[in-house]
Amino acid sequence: NQFQRDLAPVAAGVDALAGALQKAQADRARLQRRVVSRADQERKAIARDLHDEMGPCLFGLRVEADALRDAAPDDTIRDHASSIAAIADQIARVNRSLLEDLRPVSIGQLPLAAVLAEYVDDMGRRFPRTDIRLSLAPDLPEPDESVALTLFRILQEGITNALRHADARHIDIRLWTDPAHWRMILADDGKGLDPDSREGTGLTGMRERITLLGGRMSLSSDGTGTAIEAILPLSQPL
Ligand SMILES: Nc1ncnc2c1ncn2[C@@H]1O[C@H](COP(=O)(O)OP(=O)(O)OP(=O)(O)O)[C@@H](O)[C@H]1O
Ligand SMILES: [Mg+2]
């Protein structure tokens, strides 16, 4: 009838709009993913340069300082040479921890489950008074590198925060997938977020990374502990 005929162009217009919106959303998600993976690539390049350029120089400096110390004609020169060697060692340590921050070596080389488990084991050894437990769903798929790095960062920052701020006895981390998402929950039984506390670099960075990958993060807390939940899309079209 006439009414339907009149409405037809409107309906077609709405369909076209919906289509355009969907396309715009897909474009946006793609762009956001590029931002994350570009940033990861840059970090990787910086890490490589630090490793390949700084490493050998520092080693050389150390060898020369040792040689100078051994050949020193007097104590003053020997002491200075020893100081130079000690400073070279210190820079090497800073370099190593920078490298580890820039890019956990094993992400992208070992299965994510192994990288997470190793980190948790290591923290467990370093902080024996806190019980840190990691439950990984069996048969987790292997995420691409930006998702893997994001999940690793959430784990790292979440555990660090619980150890630093919560005074927790237990930290419980679970990672699993539902049909469309990666899901991670990190819960501690500490004192909870102080109402006056401000989000620092840690939580802000976590949230930014998750959002850029099209996911979301929620933080809940009371006097019995804090929980962070992260949800990331499972499939990441590039
Ligand atoms: N698990 C937790 N239990 C209690 N308080 C927490 C917890 N996690 C974070 N907080 C509070 O939230 C604040 C912000 O955390 P965030 O990680 O963003 O920064 P930060 O840990 O202080 O510093 P950094 O930038 O080095 O991570 C913390 O200072 C702390 O007060
Ligand atoms: Mg922190």
PDB file of C-alpha atoms and ligand atoms in Angstrom:
ATOM      1  CA  ASN A   1       0.000   0.000   0.000  1.00  0.00           C
ATOM      2  CA  GLN A   2       0.856   3.657  -0.209  1.00  0.00           C
ATOM      3  CA  PHE A   3       2.096   3.896   3.370  1.00  0.00           C
ATOM      4  CA  GLN A   4       4.636   1.100   2.871  1.00  0.00           C
ATOM      5  CA  ARG A   5       5.727   2.637  -0.409  1.00  0.00           C
ATOM      6  CA  ASP A   6       6.297   5.967   1.328  1.00  0.00           C
ATOM      7  CA  LEU A   7       8.315   4.351   4.073  1.00  0.00           C
ATOM      8  CA  ALA A   8      10.490   2.238   1.777  1.00  0.00           C
ATOM      9  CA  PRO A   9      13.097   4.959   1.119  1.00  0.00           C
ATOM     10  CA  VAL A  10      13.281   5.728   4.839  1.00  0.00           C
ATOM     11  CA  ALA A  11      13.855   2.058   5.653  1.00  0.00           C
ATOM     12  CA  ALA A  12      16.522   1.859   2.958  1.00  0.00           C
ATOM     13  CA  GLY A  13      18.150   4.979   4.419  1.00  0.00           C
ATOM     14  CA  VAL A  14      18.219   3.439   7.900  1.00  0.00           C
ATOM     15  CA  ASP A  15      19.723   0.242   6.491  1.00  0.00           C
ATOM     16  CA  ALA A  16      22.402   2.228   4.708  1.00  0.00           C
ATOM     17  CA  LEU A  17      23.168   4.166   7.890  1.00  0.00           C
ATOM     18  CA  ALA A  18      23.424   0.960   9.921  1.00  0.00           C
ATOM     19  CA  GLY A  19      25.765  -0.471   7.302  1.00  0.00           C
ATOM     20  CA  ALA A  20      27.923   2.646   7.339  1.00  0.00           C
ATOM     21  CA  LEU A  21      28.045   2.624  11.127  1.00  0.00           C
ATOM     22  CA  GLN A  22      29.121  -1.001  11.167  1.00  0.00           C
ATOM     23  CA  LYS A  23      31.844  -0.287   8.671  1.00  0.00           C
ATOM     24  CA  ALA A  24      33.022   2.747  10.632  1.00  0.00           C
ATOM     25  CA  GLN A  25      33.197   0.651  13.803  1.00  0.00           C
ATOM     26  CA  ALA A  26      35.202  -2.048  12.045  1.00  0.00           C
ATOM     27  CA  ASP A  27      37.557   0.602  10.629  1.00  0.00           C
ATOM     28  CA  ARG A  28      38.014   2.094  14.061  1.00  0.00           C
ATOM     29  CA  ALA A  29      38.794  -1.282  15.637  1.00  0.00           C
ATOM     30  CA  ARG A  30      41.311  -1.968  12.881  1.00  0.00           C
ATOM     31  CA  LEU A  31      42.999   1.382  13.408  1.00  0.00           C
ATOM     32  CA  GLN A  32      43.155   0.911  17.160  1.00  0.00           C
ATOM     33  CA  ARG A  33      44.790  -2.439  16.666  1.00  0.00           C
ATOM     34  CA  ARG A  34      47.345  -0.922  14.357  1.00  0.00           C
ATOM     35  CA  VAL A  35      48.195   1.667  17.000  1.00  0.00           C
ATOM     36  CA  VAL A  36      48.866  -1.065  19.550  1.00  0.00           C
ATOM     37  CA  SER A  37      50.879  -3.259  17.247  1.00  0.00           C
ATOM     38  CA  ARG A  38      52.873  -0.279  15.945  1.00  0.00           C
ATOM     39  CA  ALA A  39      53.728   0.678  19.529  1.00  0.00           C
ATOM     40  CA  ASP A  40      54.753  -2.919  20.213  1.00  0.00           C
ATOM     41  CA  GLN A  41      56.955  -2.952  17.133  1.00  0.00           C
ATOM     42  CA  GLU A  42      58.654   0.252  18.213  1.00  0.00           C
ATOM     43  CA  ARG A  43      59.294  -1.116  21.678  1.00  0.00           C
ATOM     44  CA  LYS A  44      60.712  -4.222  20.133  1.00  0.00           C
ATOM     45  CA  ALA A  45      63.056  -2.149  17.970  1.00  0.00           C
ATOM     46  CA  ILE A  46      64.207  -0.109  20.973  1.00  0.00           C
ATOM     47  CA  ALA A  47      64.746  -3.301  22.951  1.00  0.00           C
ATOM     48  CA  ARG A  48      66.788  -4.747  20.097  1.00  0.00           C
ATOM     49  CA  ASP A  49      68.970  -1.654  19.873  1.00  0.00           C
ATOM     50  CA  LEU A  50      69.502  -1.543  23.615  1.00  0.00           C
ATOM     51  CA  HIS A  51      70.444  -5.184  23.569  1.00  0.00           C
ATOM     52  CA  ASP A  52      72.641  -5.193  20.489  1.00  0.00           C
ATOM     53  CA  GLU A  53      74.332  -1.813  20.901  1.00  0.00           C
ATOM     54  CA  MET A  54      74.546  -1.236  24.633  1.00  0.00           C
ATOM     55  CA  GLY A  55      75.272  -4.811  25.668  1.00  0.00           C
ATOM     56  CA  PRO A  56      78.597  -5.251  23.861  1.00  0.00           C
ATOM     57  CA  CYS A  57      79.760  -1.692  24.731  1.00  0.00           C
ATOM     58  CA  LEU A  58      79.139  -2.276  28.417  1.00  0.00           C
ATOM     59  CA  PHE A  59      80.882  -5.587  28.275  1.00  0.00           C
ATOM     60  CA  GLY A  60      83.877  -3.946  26.577  1.00  0.00           C
ATOM     61  CA  LEU A  61      83.947  -1.208  29.175  1.00  0.00           C
ATOM     62  CA  ARG A  62      83.944  -3.788  31.923  1.00  0.00           C
ATOM     63  CA  VAL A  63      86.802  -5.775  30.377  1.00  0.00           C
ATOM     64  CA  GLU A  64      88.886  -2.632  29.888  1.00  0.00           C
ATOM     65  CA  ALA A  65      88.243  -1.460  33.438  1.00  0.00           C
ATOM     66  CA  ASP A  66      89.339  -4.848  34.776  1.00  0.00           C
ATOM     67  CA  ALA A  67      92.482  -4.760  32.656  1.00  0.00           C
ATOM     68  CA  LEU A  68      93.253  -1.251  33.879  1.00  0.00           C
ATOM     69  CA  ARG A  69      92.747  -2.334  37.476  1.00  0.00           C
ATOM     70  CA  ASP A  70      95.066  -5.306  37.056  1.00  0.00           C
ATOM     71  CA  ALA A  71      97.757  -3.196  35.424  1.00  0.00           C
ATOM     72  CA  ALA A  72      97.347  -0.230  37.776  1.00  0.00           C
ATOM     73  CA  PRO A  73     100.667   1.130  39.011  1.00  0.00           C
ATOM     74  CA  ASP A  74      99.150   2.334  42.270  1.00  0.00           C
ATOM     75  CA  ASP A  75      96.123   2.035  44.550  1.00  0.00           C
ATOM     76  CA  THR A  76      94.479   5.282  43.479  1.00  0.00           C
ATOM     77  CA  ILE A  77      94.313   4.195  39.843  1.00  0.00           C
ATOM     78  CA  ARG A  78      93.255   0.698  40.891  1.00  0.00           C
ATOM     79  CA  ASP A  79      90.366   2.138  42.940  1.00  0.00           C
ATOM     80  CA  HIS A  80      89.224   4.326  40.085  1.00  0.00           C
ATOM     81  CA  ALA A  81      89.335   1.359  37.705  1.00  0.00           C
ATOM     82  CA  SER A  82      87.265  -0.701  40.144  1.00  0.00           C
ATOM     83  CA  SER A  83      84.713   2.099  40.384  1.00  0.00           C
ATOM     84  CA  ILE A  84      84.448   2.241  36.599  1.00  0.00           C
ATOM     85  CA  ALA A  85      83.847  -1.530  36.510  1.00  0.00           C
ATOM     86  CA  ALA A  86      81.160  -1.226  39.192  1.00  0.00           C
ATOM     87  CA  ILE A  87      79.411   1.580  37.309  1.00  0.00           C
ATOM     88  CA  ALA A  88      79.495  -0.472  34.092  1.00  0.00           C
ATOM     89  CA  ASP A  89      77.843  -3.342  35.969  1.00  0.00           C
ATOM     90  CA  GLN A  90      75.192  -1.026  37.309  1.00  0.00           C
ATOM     91  CA  ILE A  91      74.381   0.306  33.841  1.00  0.00           C
ATOM     92  CA  ALA A  92      74.197  -3.269  32.572  1.00  0.00           C
ATOM     93  CA  ARG A  93      71.653  -4.079  35.276  1.00  0.00           C
ATOM     94  CA  VAL A  94      69.557  -1.037  34.411  1.00  0.00           C
ATOM     95  CA  ASN A  95      69.787  -2.026  30.758  1.00  0.00           C
ATOM     96  CA  ARG A  96      68.573  -5.539  31.484  1.00  0.00           C
ATOM     97  CA  SER A  97      65.593  -4.378  33.484  1.00  0.00           C
ATOM     98  CA  LEU A  98      64.726  -1.794  30.797  1.00  0.00           C
ATOM     99  CA  LEU A  99      64.823  -4.590  28.253  1.00  0.00           C
ATOM    100  CA  GLU A 100      62.608  -6.772  30.363  1.00  0.00           C
ATOM    101  CA  ASP A 101      60.125  -3.894  30.735  1.00  0.00           C
ATOM    102  CA  LEU A 102      60.151  -3.064  27.059  1.00  0.00           C
ATOM    103  CA  ARG A 103      59.449  -6.551  26.015  1.00  0.00           C
ATOM    104  CA  PRO A 104      59.345  -9.718  28.071  1.00  0.00           C
ATOM    105  CA  VAL A 105      61.778 -11.789  26.023  1.00  0.00           C
ATOM    106  CA  SER A 106      59.639 -14.832  25.768  1.00  0.00           C
ATOM    107  CA  ILE A 107      56.362 -13.256  24.578  1.00  0.00           C
ATOM    108  CA  GLY A 108      55.880 -14.421  21.023  1.00  0.00           C
ATOM    109  CA  GLN A 109      58.446 -17.175  21.451  1.00  0.00           C
ATOM    110  CA  LEU A 110      56.909 -19.409  24.100  1.00  0.00           C
ATOM    111  CA  PRO A 111      53.222 -20.257  24.533  1.00  0.00           C
ATOM    112  CA  LEU A 112      51.451 -17.552  26.529  1.00  0.00           C
ATOM    113  CA  ALA A 113      50.501 -20.078  29.229  1.00  0.00           C
ATOM    114  CA  ALA A 114      54.181 -20.881  29.802  1.00  0.00           C
ATOM    115  CA  VAL A 115      55.193 -17.216  29.978  1.00  0.00           C
ATOM    116  CA  LEU A 116      52.461 -16.413  32.512  1.00  0.00           C
ATOM    117  CA  ALA A 117      53.216 -19.491  34.610  1.00  0.00           C
ATOM    118  CA  GLU A 118      56.908 -18.678  34.682  1.00  0.00           C
ATOM    119  CA  TYR A 119      56.252 -15.116  35.789  1.00  0.00           C
ATOM    120  CA  VAL A 120      53.920 -16.274  38.559  1.00  0.00           C
ATOM    121  CA  ASP A 121      56.448 -18.903  39.726  1.00  0.00           C
ATOM    122  CA  ASP A 122      59.166 -16.299  39.798  1.00  0.00           C
ATOM    123  CA  MET A 123      57.045 -13.855  41.832  1.00  0.00           C
ATOM    124  CA  GLY A 124      56.053 -16.712  44.138  1.00  0.00           C
ATOM    125  CA  ARG A 125      59.716 -17.405  44.844  1.00  0.00           C
ATOM    126  CA  ARG A 126      60.485 -13.730  45.417  1.00  0.00           C
ATOM    127  CA  PHE A 127      57.467 -13.101  47.652  1.00  0.00           C
ATOM    128  CA  PRO A 128      56.984 -16.363  49.525  1.00  0.00           C
ATOM    129  CA  ARG A 129      54.629 -14.839  52.095  1.00  0.00           C
ATOM    130  CA  THR A 130      51.932 -14.226  49.507  1.00  0.00           C
ATOM    131  CA  ASP A 131      50.202 -17.163  47.914  1.00  0.00           C
ATOM    132  CA  ILE A 132      49.960 -16.400  44.193  1.00  0.00           C
ATOM    133  CA  ARG A 133      47.814 -18.774  42.225  1.00  0.00           C
ATOM    134  CA  LEU A 134      47.328 -18.949  38.488  1.00  0.00           C
ATOM    135  CA  SER A 135      44.508 -21.003  36.955  1.00  0.00           C
ATOM    136  CA  LEU A 136      44.654 -21.325  33.208  1.00  0.00           C
ATOM    137  CA  ALA A 137      41.801 -22.923  31.315  1.00  0.00           C
ATOM    138  CA  PRO A 138      42.986 -26.032  29.484  1.00  0.00           C
ATOM    139  CA  ASP A 139      43.539 -25.740  25.733  1.00  0.00           C
ATOM    140  CA  LEU A 140      43.830 -21.967  25.618  1.00  0.00           C
ATOM    141  CA  PRO A 141      44.263 -20.736  22.062  1.00  0.00           C
ATOM    142  CA  GLU A 142      47.475 -18.874  21.238  1.00  0.00           C
ATOM    143  CA  PRO A 143      46.716 -15.131  20.989  1.00  0.00           C
ATOM    144  CA  ASP A 144      48.558 -12.825  18.635  1.00  0.00           C
ATOM    145  CA  GLU A 145      51.438 -10.881  20.089  1.00  0.00           C
ATOM    146  CA  SER A 146      49.638  -7.676  21.123  1.00  0.00           C
ATOM    147  CA  VAL A 147      46.982  -9.620  22.987  1.00  0.00           C
ATOM    148  CA  ALA A 148      49.622 -11.850  24.594  1.00  0.00           C
ATOM    149  CA  LEU A 149      51.625  -8.831  25.698  1.00  0.00           C
ATOM    150  CA  THR A 150      48.493  -7.135  27.051  1.00  0.00           C
ATOM    151  CA  LEU A 151      47.491 -10.195  29.072  1.00  0.00           C
ATOM    152  CA  PHE A 152      51.050 -10.416  30.384  1.00  0.00           C
ATOM    153  CA  ARG A 153      51.040  -6.717  31.360  1.00  0.00           C
ATOM    154  CA  ILE A 154      47.728  -7.071  33.195  1.00  0.00           C
ATOM    155  CA  LEU A 155      49.112 -10.007  35.150  1.00  0.00           C
ATOM    156  CA  GLN A 156      52.367  -8.192  35.867  1.00  0.00           C
ATOM    157  CA  GLU A 157      50.826  -4.894  36.968  1.00  0.00           C
ATOM    158  CA  GLY A 158      47.996  -6.610  38.853  1.00  0.00           C
ATOM    159  CA  ILE A 159      50.358  -8.795  40.879  1.00  0.00           C
ATOM    160  CA  THR A 160      52.768  -5.923  41.460  1.00  0.00           C
ATOM    161  CA  ASN A 161      49.942  -3.703  42.688  1.00  0.00           C
ATOM    162  CA  ALA A 162      48.589  -6.394  45.001  1.00  0.00           C
ATOM    163  CA  LEU A 163      52.060  -6.916  46.465  1.00  0.00           C
ATOM    164  CA  ARG A 164      52.796  -3.203  46.755  1.00  0.00           C
ATOM    165  CA  HIS A 165      49.508  -1.765  47.920  1.00  0.00           C
ATOM    166  CA  ALA A 166      47.143  -4.452  49.149  1.00  0.00           C
ATOM    167  CA  ASP A 167      48.983  -6.292  51.871  1.00  0.00           C
ATOM    168  CA  ALA A 168      47.270  -9.392  50.486  1.00  0.00           C
ATOM    169  CA  ARG A 169      47.802 -12.990  51.583  1.00  0.00           C
ATOM    170  CA  HIS A 170      46.377 -14.508  48.443  1.00  0.00           C
ATOM    171  CA  ILE A 171      46.372 -13.421  44.846  1.00  0.00           C
ATOM    172  CA  ASP A 172      44.202 -15.439  42.550  1.00  0.00           C
ATOM    173  CA  ILE A 173      44.473 -15.110  38.774  1.00  0.00           C
ATOM    174  CA  ARG A 174      42.238 -16.846  36.294  1.00  0.00           C
ATOM    175  CA  LEU A 175      42.473 -16.821  32.519  1.00  0.00           C
ATOM    176  CA  TRP A 176      39.945 -18.407  30.220  1.00  0.00           C
ATOM    177  CA  THR A 177      38.025 -17.763  27.032  1.00  0.00           C
ATOM    178  CA  ASP A 178      34.347 -17.597  26.240  1.00  0.00           C
ATOM    179  CA  PRO A 179      33.229 -18.014  22.615  1.00  0.00           C
ATOM    180  CA  ALA A 180      34.120 -14.417  21.773  1.00  0.00           C
ATOM    181  CA  HIS A 181      36.535 -13.153  24.438  1.00  0.00           C
ATOM    182  CA  TRP A 182      39.657 -13.549  26.459  1.00  0.00           C
ATOM    183  CA  ARG A 183      38.797 -13.104  30.095  1.00  0.00           C
ATOM    184  CA  MET A 184      41.149 -12.525  32.963  1.00  0.00           C
ATOM    185  CA  ILE A 185      40.321 -11.927  36.601  1.00  0.00           C
ATOM    186  CA  LEU A 186      42.919 -10.988  39.135  1.00  0.00           C
ATOM    187  CA  ALA A 187      41.673 -10.923  42.708  1.00  0.00           C
ATOM    188  CA  ASP A 188      43.462 -10.282  45.977  1.00  0.00           C
ATOM    189  CA  ASP A 189      42.287 -10.478  49.566  1.00  0.00           C
ATOM    190  CA  GLY A 190      44.023  -7.329  50.676  1.00  0.00           C
ATOM    191  CA  LYS A 191      42.750  -4.110  52.131  1.00  0.00           C
ATOM    192  CA  GLY A 192      41.067  -2.821  48.984  1.00  0.00           C
ATOM    193  CA  LEU A 193      41.430   0.424  47.086  1.00  0.00           C
ATOM    194  CA  ASP A 194      41.762   3.485  49.237  1.00  0.00           C
ATOM    195  CA  PRO A 195      38.875   5.818  48.270  1.00  0.00           C
ATOM    196  CA  ASP A 196      41.414   8.635  48.015  1.00  0.00           C
ATOM    197  CA  SER A 197      43.763   6.671  45.767  1.00  0.00           C
ATOM    198  CA  ARG A 198      44.406   8.022  42.298  1.00  0.00           C
ATOM    199  CA  GLU A 199      44.891   5.893  39.247  1.00  0.00           C
ATOM    200  CA  GLY A 200      48.599   5.900  38.431  1.00  0.00           C
ATOM    201  CA  THR A 201      50.572   4.919  35.366  1.00  0.00           C
ATOM    202  CA  GLY A 202      49.971   1.238  36.057  1.00  0.00           C
ATOM    203  CA  LEU A 203      46.177   1.107  35.968  1.00  0.00           C
ATOM    204  CA  THR A 204      45.920   3.843  33.348  1.00  0.00           C
ATOM    205  CA  GLY A 205      48.302   2.037  31.019  1.00  0.00           C
ATOM    206  CA  MET A 206      46.430  -1.210  31.555  1.00  0.00           C
ATOM    207  CA  ARG A 207      43.107   0.405  30.737  1.00  0.00           C
ATOM    208  CA  GLU A 208      44.496   2.165  27.657  1.00  0.00           C
ATOM    209  CA  ARG A 209      45.967  -0.998  26.219  1.00  0.00           C
ATOM    210  CA  ILE A 210      42.798  -2.969  26.816  1.00  0.00           C
ATOM    211  CA  THR A 211      40.616  -0.275  25.262  1.00  0.00           C
ATOM    212  CA  LEU A 212      42.877  -0.008  22.236  1.00  0.00           C
ATOM    213  CA  LEU A 213      42.386  -3.707  21.619  1.00  0.00           C
ATOM    214  CA  GLY A 214      38.617  -3.227  21.762  1.00  0.00           C
ATOM    215  CA  GLY A 215      38.236  -4.674  25.234  1.00  0.00           C
ATOM    216  CA  ARG A 216      37.173  -3.340  28.600  1.00  0.00           C
ATOM    217  CA  MET A 217      38.412  -3.421  32.136  1.00  0.00           C
ATOM    218  CA  SER A 218      36.587  -3.182  35.411  1.00  0.00           C
ATOM    219  CA  LEU A 219      37.890  -2.669  38.877  1.00  0.00           C
ATOM    220  CA  SER A 220      35.958  -3.605  41.978  1.00  0.00           C
ATOM    221  CA  SER A 221      37.081  -3.291  45.531  1.00  0.00           C
ATOM    222  CA  ASP A 222      35.922  -3.329  49.119  1.00  0.00           C
ATOM    223  CA  GLY A 223      37.490  -3.880  52.514  1.00  0.00           C
ATOM    224  CA  THR A 224      38.112  -7.548  51.687  1.00  0.00           C
ATOM    225  CA  GLY A 225      40.114  -7.097  48.540  1.00  0.00           C
ATOM    226  CA  THR A 226      40.357  -5.883  44.997  1.00  0.00           C
ATOM    227  CA  ALA A 227      39.474  -7.541  41.716  1.00  0.00           C
ATOM    228  CA  ILE A 228      40.376  -6.514  38.204  1.00  0.00           C
ATOM    229  CA  GLU A 229      38.538  -8.040  35.324  1.00  0.00           C
ATOM    230  CA  ALA A 230      39.732  -7.676  31.755  1.00  0.00           C
ATOM    231  CA  ILE A 231      37.801  -8.726  28.693  1.00  0.00           C
ATOM    232  CA  LEU A 232      39.428  -8.720  25.261  1.00  0.00           C
ATOM    233  CA  PRO A 233      37.972  -9.757  21.930  1.00  0.00           C
ATOM    234  CA  LEU A 234      39.141 -13.215  20.933  1.00  0.00           C
ATOM    235  CA  SER A 235      39.463 -12.543  17.243  1.00  0.00           C
ATOM    236  CA  GLN A 236      41.511  -9.593  16.174  1.00  0.00           C
ATOM    237  CA  PRO A 237      41.084  -8.759  12.511  1.00  0.00           C
ATOM    238  CA  LEU A 238      43.987  -6.682  11.223  1.00  0.00           C
TER     239      LEU A 238
HETATM  240  N1  LIG B   1      45.420  -4.426  44.530  1.00  0.00           N
HETATM  241  C1  LIG B   1      45.335  -3.225  45.110  1.00  0.00           C
HETATM  242  N2  LIG B   1      44.985  -3.125  46.419  1.00  0.00           N
HETATM  243  C2  LIG B   1      44.896  -1.915  47.028  1.00  0.00           C
HETATM  244  N3  LIG B   1      45.147  -0.745  46.400  1.00  0.00           N
HETATM  245  C3  LIG B   1      45.504  -0.779  45.103  1.00  0.00           C
HETATM  246  C4  LIG B   1      45.618  -2.012  44.388  1.00  0.00           C
HETATM  247  N4  LIG B   1      45.966  -1.732  43.117  1.00  0.00           N
HETATM  248  C5  LIG B   1      46.063  -0.402  43.044  1.00  0.00           C
HETATM  249  N5  LIG B   1      45.792   0.191  44.232  1.00  0.00           N
HETATM  250  C6  LIG B   1      45.747   1.644  44.510  1.00  0.00           C
HETATM  251  O1  LIG B   1      45.528   2.317  43.285  1.00  0.00           O
HETATM  252  C7  LIG B   1      46.566   3.241  43.035  1.00  0.00           C
HETATM  253  C8  LIG B   1      46.859   3.298  41.564  1.00  0.00           C
HETATM  254  O2  LIG B   1      47.481   2.104  41.091  1.00  0.00           O
HETATM  255  P1  LIG B   1      48.435   2.200  39.833  1.00  0.00           P
HETATM  256  O3  LIG B   1      48.956   0.853  39.510  1.00  0.00           O
HETATM  257  O4  LIG B   1      47.693   2.895  38.752  1.00  0.00           O
HETATM  258  O5  LIG B   1      49.592   3.155  40.309  1.00  0.00           O
HETATM  259  P2  LIG B   1      50.779   2.818  41.320  1.00  0.00           P
HETATM  260  O6  LIG B   1      50.866   1.332  41.538  1.00  0.00           O
HETATM  261  O7  LIG B   1      50.626   3.688  42.531  1.00  0.00           O
HETATM  262  O8  LIG B   1      52.056   3.309  40.544  1.00  0.00           O
HETATM  263  P3  LIG B   1      52.600   2.718  39.165  1.00  0.00           P
HETATM  264  O9  LIG B   1      52.305   3.789  38.174  1.00  0.00           O
HETATM  265  O10 LIG B   1      54.031   2.474  39.391  1.00  0.00           O
HETATM  266  O11 LIG B   1      51.847   1.456  38.869  1.00  0.00           O
HETATM  267  C9  LIG B   1      47.722   2.760  43.893  1.00  0.00           C
HETATM  268  O12 LIG B   1      48.564   3.813  44.258  1.00  0.00           O
HETATM  269  C10 LIG B   1      47.024   2.172  45.098  1.00  0.00           C
HETATM  270  O13 LIG B   1      46.698   3.172  46.020  1.00  0.00           O
HETATM  271 MG    MG B   2      50.898   0.034  39.920  1.00  0.00          MG
END
